[in-house]
PDB file of C-alpha atoms in Angstrom:
ATOM      1  CA  MET B  53     111.173 122.984 116.138  1.00 50.00           C
ATOM      2  CA  LYS B  54     111.142 118.844 116.312  1.00 56.00           C
ATOM      3  CA  SER B  55     112.944 117.132 118.958  1.00 65.00           C
ATOM      4  CA  SER B  56     115.696 114.642 118.340  1.00 68.00           C
ATOM      5  CA  LEU B  57     113.347 112.078 119.911  1.00 66.00           C
ATOM      6  CA  GLU B  58     110.562 112.677 117.531  1.00 62.00           C
ATOM      7  CA  ARG B  59     112.844 112.960 114.873  1.00 65.00           C
ATOM      8  CA  LEU B  60     114.349 109.971 115.490  1.00 64.00           C
ATOM      9  CA  GLN B  61     110.894 108.605 115.508  1.00 64.00           C
ATOM     10  CA  ALA B  62     109.860 109.974 111.906  1.00 64.00           C
ATOM     11  CA  TYR B  63     113.139 108.586 110.835  1.00 59.00           C
ATOM     12  CA  TRP B  64     112.481 105.518 112.360  1.00 61.00           C
ATOM     13  CA  GLN B  65     109.058 105.183 110.913  1.00 61.00           C
ATOM     14  CA  ARG B  66     110.378 105.048 107.520  1.00 60.00           C
ATOM     15  CA  ASN B  67     112.561 103.297 107.146  1.00 62.00           C
ATOM     16  CA  ALA B  68     112.547 100.705 110.111  1.00 64.00           C
ATOM     17  CA  ALA B  69     111.188  97.487 107.169  1.00 62.00           C
ATOM     18  CA  ILE B  70     114.387  98.407 105.359  1.00 63.00           C
ATOM     19  CA  TRP B  71     116.258  98.371 108.548  1.00 65.00           C
ATOM     20  CA  ILE B  72     114.625  95.389 109.995  1.00 67.00           C
ATOM     21  CA  THR B  73     114.924  93.133 106.412  1.00 65.00           C
ATOM     22  CA  LEU B  74     118.790  94.196 106.095  1.00 65.00           C
ATOM     23  CA  LEU B  75     118.835  92.716 109.280  1.00 68.00           C
ATOM     24  CA  LEU B  76     117.046  89.357 108.601  1.00 67.00           C
ATOM     25  CA  VAL B  77     119.443  89.000 105.554  1.00 64.00           C
ATOM     26  CA  ILE B  78     122.953  89.764 107.694  1.00 69.00           C
ATOM     27  CA  GLY B  79     121.352  86.444 109.786  1.00 68.00           C
ATOM     28  CA  LEU B  80     120.364  84.408 106.853  1.00 63.00           C
ATOM     29  CA  LEU B  81     123.956  84.942 105.117  1.00 62.00           C
ATOM     30  CA  LEU B  82     125.783  83.839 107.965  1.00 68.00           C
ATOM     31  CA  TYR B  83     123.617  81.023 109.276  1.00 69.00           C
ATOM     32  CA  LYS B  84     122.025  80.142 106.256  1.00 67.00           C
ATOM     33  CA  PRO B  85     123.534  81.556 102.945  1.00 67.00           C
ATOM     34  CA  GLY B  86     121.564  78.714 101.336  1.00 67.00           C
ATOM     35  CA  ILE B  87     118.471  80.875 101.709  1.00 67.00           C
ATOM     36  CA  VAL B  88     119.796  83.859 101.189  1.00 67.00           C
ATOM     37  CA  ILE B  89     121.183  82.854  97.748  1.00 70.00           C
ATOM     38  CA  SER B  90     118.105  81.143  96.783  1.00 70.00           C
ATOM     39  CA  ILE B  91     116.090  84.002  97.242  1.00 72.00           C
ATOM     40  CA  LEU B  92     118.572  85.936  95.309  1.00 74.00           C
ATOM     41  CA  VAL B  93     118.042  83.642  92.648  1.00 75.00           C
ATOM     42  CA  LEU B  94     114.008  83.324  92.864  1.00 75.00           C
ATOM     43  CA  SER B  95     114.279  87.339  92.593  1.00 76.00           C
ATOM     44  CA  LEU B  96     116.835  87.668  88.998  1.00 80.00           C
ATOM     45  CA  VAL B  97     114.314  84.819  87.951  1.00 81.00           C
ATOM     46  CA  VAL B  98     110.995  87.225  88.636  1.00 81.00           C
ATOM     47  CA  LEU B  99     113.053  89.616  87.380  1.00 84.00           C
ATOM     48  CA  VAL B 100     113.007  88.350  84.133  1.00 86.00           C
ATOM     49  CA  HIS B 101     109.852  87.391  84.193  1.00 86.00           C
ATOM     50  CA  GLU B 102     108.463  90.399  84.842  1.00 87.00           C
ATOM     51  CA  TYR B 103     110.314  92.336  82.897  1.00 89.00           C
ATOM     52  CA  GLY B 104     109.017  89.999  79.889  1.00 91.00           C
ATOM     53  CA  HIS B 105     105.497  91.839  80.992  1.00 91.00           C
ATOM     54  CA  TYR B 106     106.913  95.129  81.133  1.00 91.00           C
ATOM     55  CA  PHE B 107     108.589  95.024  78.296  1.00 92.00           C
ATOM     56  CA  VAL B 108     106.494  93.725  75.873  1.00 93.00           C
ATOM     57  CA  MET B 109     103.208  96.147  77.214  1.00 92.00           C
ATOM     58  CA  ARG B 110     105.749  99.533  77.373  1.00 90.00           C
ATOM     59  CA  ARG B 111     106.094  98.080  72.743  1.00 91.00           C
ATOM     60  CA  ASN B 112     102.407  97.738  72.654  1.00 91.00           C
ATOM     61  CA  GLY B 113     101.170 100.701  73.717  1.00 90.00           C
ATOM     62  CA  ILE B 114     100.757  99.874  77.445  1.00 91.00           C
ATOM     63  CA  THR B 115     100.688 102.489  80.448  1.00 90.00           C
ATOM     64  CA  VAL B 116     103.045 100.669  82.928  1.00 91.00           C
ATOM     65  CA  THR B 117     102.641 102.488  86.263  1.00 90.00           C
ATOM     66  CA  GLU B 118     104.972 100.154  88.555  1.00 91.00           C
ATOM     67  CA  PHE B 119     107.707  97.039  87.863  1.00 90.00           C
ATOM     68  CA  SER B 120     108.184  95.474  91.169  1.00 88.00           C
ATOM     69  CA  ILE B 121     110.346  93.209  92.573  1.00 84.00           C
ATOM     70  CA  GLY B 122     109.003  91.537  95.677  1.00 80.00           C
ATOM     71  CA  PHE B 123     105.650  91.772  98.048  1.00 77.00           C
ATOM     72  CA  GLY B 124     104.793  94.074 101.026  1.00 74.00           C
ATOM     73  CA  ARG B 125     105.914  97.716 102.088  1.00 75.00           C
ATOM     74  CA  THR B 126     108.177  99.563  99.127  1.00 81.00           C
ATOM     75  CA  LEU B 127     111.684  99.542 100.253  1.00 78.00           C
ATOM     76  CA  TRP B 128     113.641 101.542  97.891  1.00 82.00           C
ATOM     77  CA  SER B 129     112.035 103.420  94.397  1.00 86.00           C
ATOM     78  CA  THR B 130     112.721 105.774  91.337  1.00 89.00           C
ATOM     79  CA  LYS B 131     110.923 106.707  88.460  1.00 89.00           C
ATOM     80  CA  LEU B 132     112.809 105.538  84.979  1.00 84.00           C
ATOM     81  CA  LYS B 133     112.563 107.810  81.997  1.00 83.00           C
ATOM     82  CA  SER B 134     109.184 105.974  80.984  1.00 80.00           C
ATOM     83  CA  GLY B 135     107.012 107.102  83.450  1.00 85.00           C
ATOM     84  CA  THR B 136     107.122 103.154  85.344  1.00 89.00           C
ATOM     85  CA  VAL B 137     107.728 103.324  89.088  1.00 91.00           C
ATOM     86  CA  PHE B 138     110.955 100.365  89.733  1.00 90.00           C
ATOM     87  CA  SER B 139     110.391  99.309  93.535  1.00 88.00           C
ATOM     88  CA  LEU B 140     111.727  96.763  95.608  1.00 84.00           C
ATOM     89  CA  LYS B 141     110.078  95.325  98.502  1.00 81.00           C
ATOM     90  CA  PRO B 142     110.781  92.374 101.494  1.00 74.00           C
ATOM     91  CA  ILE B 143     108.873  89.872 100.571  1.00 73.00           C
ATOM     92  CA  LEU B 144     111.652  88.289  97.884  1.00 71.00           C
ATOM     93  CA  LEU B 145     109.625  85.741  96.565  1.00 68.00           C
ATOM     94  CA  GLY B 146     107.285  87.750  93.855  1.00 71.00           C
ATOM     95  CA  GLY B 147     106.723  90.529  91.756  1.00 79.00           C
ATOM     96  CA  GLN B 148     104.490  92.252  88.885  1.00 85.00           C
ATOM     97  CA  ALA B 149     104.304  95.050  86.176  1.00 87.00           C
ATOM     98  CA  VAL B 150     101.237  96.765  86.776  1.00 87.00           C
ATOM     99  CA  PRO B 151      99.908  98.195  83.905  1.00 89.00           C
ATOM    100  CA  VAL B 152      97.070 101.817  84.309  1.00 87.00           C
ATOM    101  CA  ALA B 153      93.794 100.909  85.476  1.00 78.00           C
ATOM    102  CA  GLU B 154      91.625 102.044  82.715  1.00 81.00           C
ATOM    103  CA  GLY B 155      91.236 104.627  79.502  1.00 81.00           C
ATOM    104  CA  PRO B 156      93.783 104.482  76.824  1.00 80.00           C
ATOM    105  CA  GLY B 157      97.089 102.757  77.508  1.00 84.00           C
ATOM    106  CA  SER B 158      95.210 100.242  79.683  1.00 87.00           C
ATOM    107  CA  PHE B 159      95.246  96.606  79.399  1.00 88.00           C
ATOM    108  CA  ALA B 160      91.716  96.061  78.885  1.00 85.00           C
ATOM    109  CA  THR B 161      91.645  98.409  76.179  1.00 87.00           C
ATOM    110  CA  ALA B 162      94.616  96.355  74.316  1.00 90.00           C
ATOM    111  CA  THR B 163      93.963  94.213  71.336  1.00 90.00           C
ATOM    112  CA  ARG B 164      93.437  90.269  72.208  1.00 91.00           C
ATOM    113  CA  TRP B 165      96.075  89.702  70.274  1.00 93.00           C
ATOM    114  CA  VAL B 166      98.694  92.121  72.135  1.00 92.00           C
ATOM    115  CA  ARG B 167      97.182  90.969  75.622  1.00 91.00           C
ATOM    116  CA  PHE B 168      98.069  86.929  74.329  1.00 92.00           C
ATOM    117  CA  LYS B 169     101.518  88.655  73.728  1.00 93.00           C
ATOM    118  CA  VAL B 170     102.021  90.304  77.161  1.00 91.00           C
ATOM    119  CA  ALA B 171     100.539  87.147  78.973  1.00 89.00           C
ATOM    120  CA  MET B 172     103.162  84.875  77.145  1.00 91.00           C
ATOM    121  CA  ALA B 173     106.066  87.593  77.416  1.00 92.00           C
ATOM    122  CA  GLY B 174     107.099  86.463  81.028  1.00 88.00           C
ATOM    123  CA  MET B 175     107.598  82.962  80.253  1.00 86.00           C
ATOM    124  CA  PHE B 176     109.898  83.906  76.467  1.00 90.00           C
ATOM    125  CA  PHE B 177     111.945  85.755  78.597  1.00 91.00           C
ATOM    126  CA  ASN B 178     112.689  82.993  81.665  1.00 86.00           C
ATOM    127  CA  SER B 179     113.070  80.245  78.692  1.00 86.00           C
ATOM    128  CA  LEU B 180     115.194  82.301  76.803  1.00 90.00           C
ATOM    129  CA  ALA B 181     116.840  83.090  80.001  1.00 87.00           C
ATOM    130  CA  ALA B 182     117.174  79.099  80.378  1.00 85.00           C
ATOM    131  CA  PHE B 183     118.160  79.085  77.196  1.00 88.00           C
ATOM    132  CA  VAL B 184     121.676  81.154  77.282  1.00 87.00           C
ATOM    133  CA  THR B 185     122.450  79.558  81.135  1.00 85.00           C
ATOM    134  CA  LEU B 186     122.135  76.171  79.606  1.00 84.00           C
ATOM    135  CA  THR B 187     123.635  76.500  76.498  1.00 88.00           C
ATOM    136  CA  ALA B 188     126.704  78.660  78.501  1.00 87.00           C
ATOM    137  CA  ILE B 189     126.303  75.336  81.461  1.00 84.00           C
ATOM    138  CA  VAL B 190     127.772  73.383  78.666  1.00 85.00           C
ATOM    139  CA  TYR B 191     129.887  75.231  76.715  1.00 87.00           C
ATOM    140  CA  VAL B 192     131.955  75.776  79.480  1.00 85.00           C
ATOM    141  CA  THR B 193     131.598  72.803  81.372  1.00 83.00           C
ATOM    142  CA  GLY B 194     130.727  69.952  79.749  1.00 83.00           C
ATOM    143  CA  ARG B 195     127.660  69.260  81.506  1.00 81.00           C
ATOM    144  CA  MET B 196     124.145  69.065  80.985  1.00 79.00           C
ATOM    145  CA  PRO B 197     120.719  67.171  82.529  1.00 75.00           C
ATOM    146  CA  ALA B 198     121.501  63.026  81.362  1.00 78.00           C
ATOM    147  CA  ILE B 199     117.961  63.345  80.576  1.00 77.00           C
ATOM    148  CA  LEU B 200     118.908  65.254  77.516  1.00 79.00           C
ATOM    149  CA  TRP B 201     121.611  62.997  75.846  1.00 84.00           C
ATOM    150  CA  PRO B 202     120.012  60.428  74.068  1.00 86.00           C
ATOM    151  CA  TYR B 203     118.536  63.468  72.340  1.00 85.00           C
ATOM    152  CA  VAL B 204     121.093  65.520  71.106  1.00 89.00           C
ATOM    153  CA  SER B 205     124.138  62.716  70.719  1.00 87.00           C
ATOM    154  CA  TRP B 206     123.927  62.348  67.100  1.00 89.00           C
ATOM    155  CA  ALA B 207     125.192  66.352  66.722  1.00 88.00           C
ATOM    156  CA  PRO B 208     128.227  67.472  66.171  1.00 90.00           C
ATOM    157  CA  HIS B 209     130.036  68.681  69.033  1.00 88.00           C
ATOM    158  CA  TRP B 210     130.174  72.150  68.517  1.00 88.00           C
ATOM    159  CA  MET B 211     126.199  72.064  68.062  1.00 91.00           C
ATOM    160  CA  ILE B 212     125.545  69.863  71.395  1.00 90.00           C
ATOM    161  CA  PRO B 213     125.132  73.180  73.940  1.00 89.00           C
ATOM    162  CA  VAL B 214     122.869  75.627  71.659  1.00 91.00           C
ATOM    163  CA  LEU B 215     120.883  72.119  71.374  1.00 91.00           C
ATOM    164  CA  VAL B 216     120.788  71.171  74.720  1.00 86.00           C
ATOM    165  CA  GLY B 217     120.051  74.846  75.481  1.00 86.00           C
ATOM    166  CA  LEU B 218     117.093  74.461  73.388  1.00 88.00           C
ATOM    167  CA  LEU B 219     115.335  71.569  74.376  1.00 85.00           C
ATOM    168  CA  GLY B 220     116.148  72.274  78.286  1.00 81.00           C
ATOM    169  CA  SER B 221     114.421  75.815  77.844  1.00 82.00           C
ATOM    170  CA  PHE B 222     111.613  76.524  75.059  1.00 85.00           C
ATOM    171  CA  GLY B 223     111.111  72.541  74.305  1.00 82.00           C
ATOM    172  CA  ILE B 224     110.473  71.927  78.317  1.00 77.00           C
ATOM    173  CA  TRP B 225     108.095  75.077  77.882  1.00 77.00           C
ATOM    174  CA  LEU B 226     106.310  74.091  74.721  1.00 78.00           C
ATOM    175  CA  ALA B 227     106.228  70.588  75.694  1.00 74.00           C
ATOM    176  CA  THR B 228     104.823  71.338  79.531  1.00 70.00           C
ATOM    177  CA  PRO B 229     101.228  71.778  78.750  1.00 69.00           C
ATOM    178  CA  VAL B 230     101.163  67.478  77.575  1.00 69.00           C
ATOM    179  CA  LEU B 231     103.869  66.470  80.043  1.00 64.00           C
ATOM    180  CA  VAL B 232     101.574  67.857  83.221  1.00 60.00           C
ATOM    181  CA  VAL B 233      98.490  66.832  81.555  1.00 65.00           C
ATOM    182  CA  TRP B 234     100.644  63.122  81.270  1.00 63.00           C
ATOM    183  CA  LEU B 235     101.427  63.213  85.036  1.00 61.00           C
ATOM    184  CA  LEU B 236      98.463  63.511  86.058  1.00 62.00           C
ATOM    185  CA  CYS B 237      96.743  60.276  84.323  1.00 68.00           C
ATOM    186  CA  THR B 238      99.449  58.655  85.162  1.00 65.00           C
ATOM    187  CA  SER B 239     100.593  59.580  88.406  1.00 60.00           C
ATOM    188  CA  LEU B 240      98.600  61.877  90.455  1.00 53.00           C
ATOM    189  CA  ALA B 241     102.100  61.909  93.289  1.00 51.00           C
ATOM    190  CA  THR B 242     104.752  61.854  90.986  1.00 50.00           C
ATOM    191  CA  PHE B 243     103.055  64.833  89.617  1.00 46.00           C
ATOM    192  CA  PHE B 244     102.600  66.729  93.640  1.00 47.00           C
ATOM    193  CA  ALA B 245     106.272  65.064  94.422  1.00 49.00           C
ATOM    194  CA  GLY B 246     107.574  66.231  91.536  1.00 48.00           C
ATOM    195  CA  SER B 247     106.068  70.186  91.782  1.00 47.00           C
ATOM    196  CA  ALA B 248     107.409  72.823  94.325  1.00 48.00           C
ATOM    197  CA  GLY B 249     106.472  76.434  95.034  1.00 46.00           C
ATOM    198  CA  PRO B 250     108.765  79.033  95.833  1.00 48.00           C
ATOM    199  CA  ILE B 251     109.085  77.991  99.326  1.00 45.00           C
ATOM    200  CA  GLY B 252     110.254  74.486  97.745  1.00 46.00           C
ATOM    201  CA  ILE B 253     113.089  75.817  95.650  1.00 46.00           C
ATOM    202  CA  ILE B 254     114.160  77.964  98.438  1.00 46.00           C
ATOM    203  CA  ALA B 255     114.803  74.082 100.407  1.00 49.00           C
ATOM    204  CA  MET B 256     116.557  72.512  97.530  1.00 47.00           C
ATOM    205  CA  GLY B 257     118.430  75.979  96.991  1.00 48.00           C
ATOM    206  CA  SER B 258     119.669  75.558 100.399  1.00 50.00           C
ATOM    207  CA  GLN B 259     121.054  71.693  99.866  1.00 50.00           C
ATOM    208  CA  ALA B 260     122.994  73.076  96.855  1.00 48.00           C
ATOM    209  CA  ALA B 261     124.562  75.183  99.861  1.00 47.00           C
ATOM    210  CA  ALA B 262     126.281  71.917 101.196  1.00 53.00           C
ATOM    211  CA  PRO B 263     128.796  72.269 103.491  1.00 52.00           C
ATOM    212  CA  GLY B 264     132.102  71.476 102.190  1.00 55.00           C
ATOM    213  CA  MET B 265     131.374  72.110  98.919  1.00 51.00           C
ATOM    214  CA  THR B 266     133.642  74.110  96.309  1.00 54.00           C
ATOM    215  CA  LEU B 267     132.736  77.565  94.842  1.00 44.00           C
ATOM    216  CA  ALA B 268     133.139  76.285  91.926  1.00 50.00           C
ATOM    217  CA  GLN B 269     130.309  73.596  92.363  1.00 50.00           C
ATOM    218  CA  MET B 270     128.313  75.851  94.122  1.00 45.00           C
ATOM    219  CA  VAL B 271     127.537  78.272  91.397  1.00 48.00           C
ATOM    220  CA  LEU B 272     127.101  75.208  88.991  1.00 49.00           C
ATOM    221  CA  LYS B 273     124.334  74.237  90.911  1.00 52.00           C
ATOM    222  CA  TYR B 274     122.738  77.902  91.238  1.00 47.00           C
ATOM    223  CA  ALA B 275     123.168  78.197  87.359  1.00 51.00           C
ATOM    224  CA  MET B 276     121.461  74.579  86.972  1.00 51.00           C
ATOM    225  CA  PHE B 277     118.668  75.738  89.627  1.00 52.00           C
ATOM    226  CA  PHE B 278     118.312  78.907  87.658  1.00 51.00           C
ATOM    227  CA  TYR B 279     117.539  76.857  84.235  1.00 49.00           C
TER     228      TYR B 279
END
């Protein structure tokens, strides 16, 4: 029969990652709330992106073994009705929808058209989320990215939020390859200065939670940040 100390050691070995992560989140929330909120927003973006892959794979007969948010050791997991294991991991800077490796229902045995749809699904779902977010922002606040105004100023007032949402989501997605080539050809410095990976996004997000900012202003900034 195990002693109390042995049971405590076994519990700590199983749950150390969870408690350490929780303490880090609480510490950051107390001292750097902007960083925590940015990580959560980034995780939401990843969740939407990976759900796009998951949704299309499931709709096209590909078996998904795991749908995870974050990297590292699993903090929490549950098995969905589809048989997919949904898991949450401590390093919230990514995620993945993992199809079965081989055999029937694998990604490798799917047709080229299905593989193409799966590859595009993540960006499509992100663009859809951006469209909903940006359209709602314009409807509620009347504010929009200034760069889009010349392209929608001709439209009736009721149509402007939808047009801004389309241009700022699917429009940017479709135009991105052309914009990247143009920026690379005109100014490498401008291209790399305007690019930011997950760490850069978190840094920008921490600036969005500047002292003295009202809750309404912060919500608007993070909504724009998600878009």
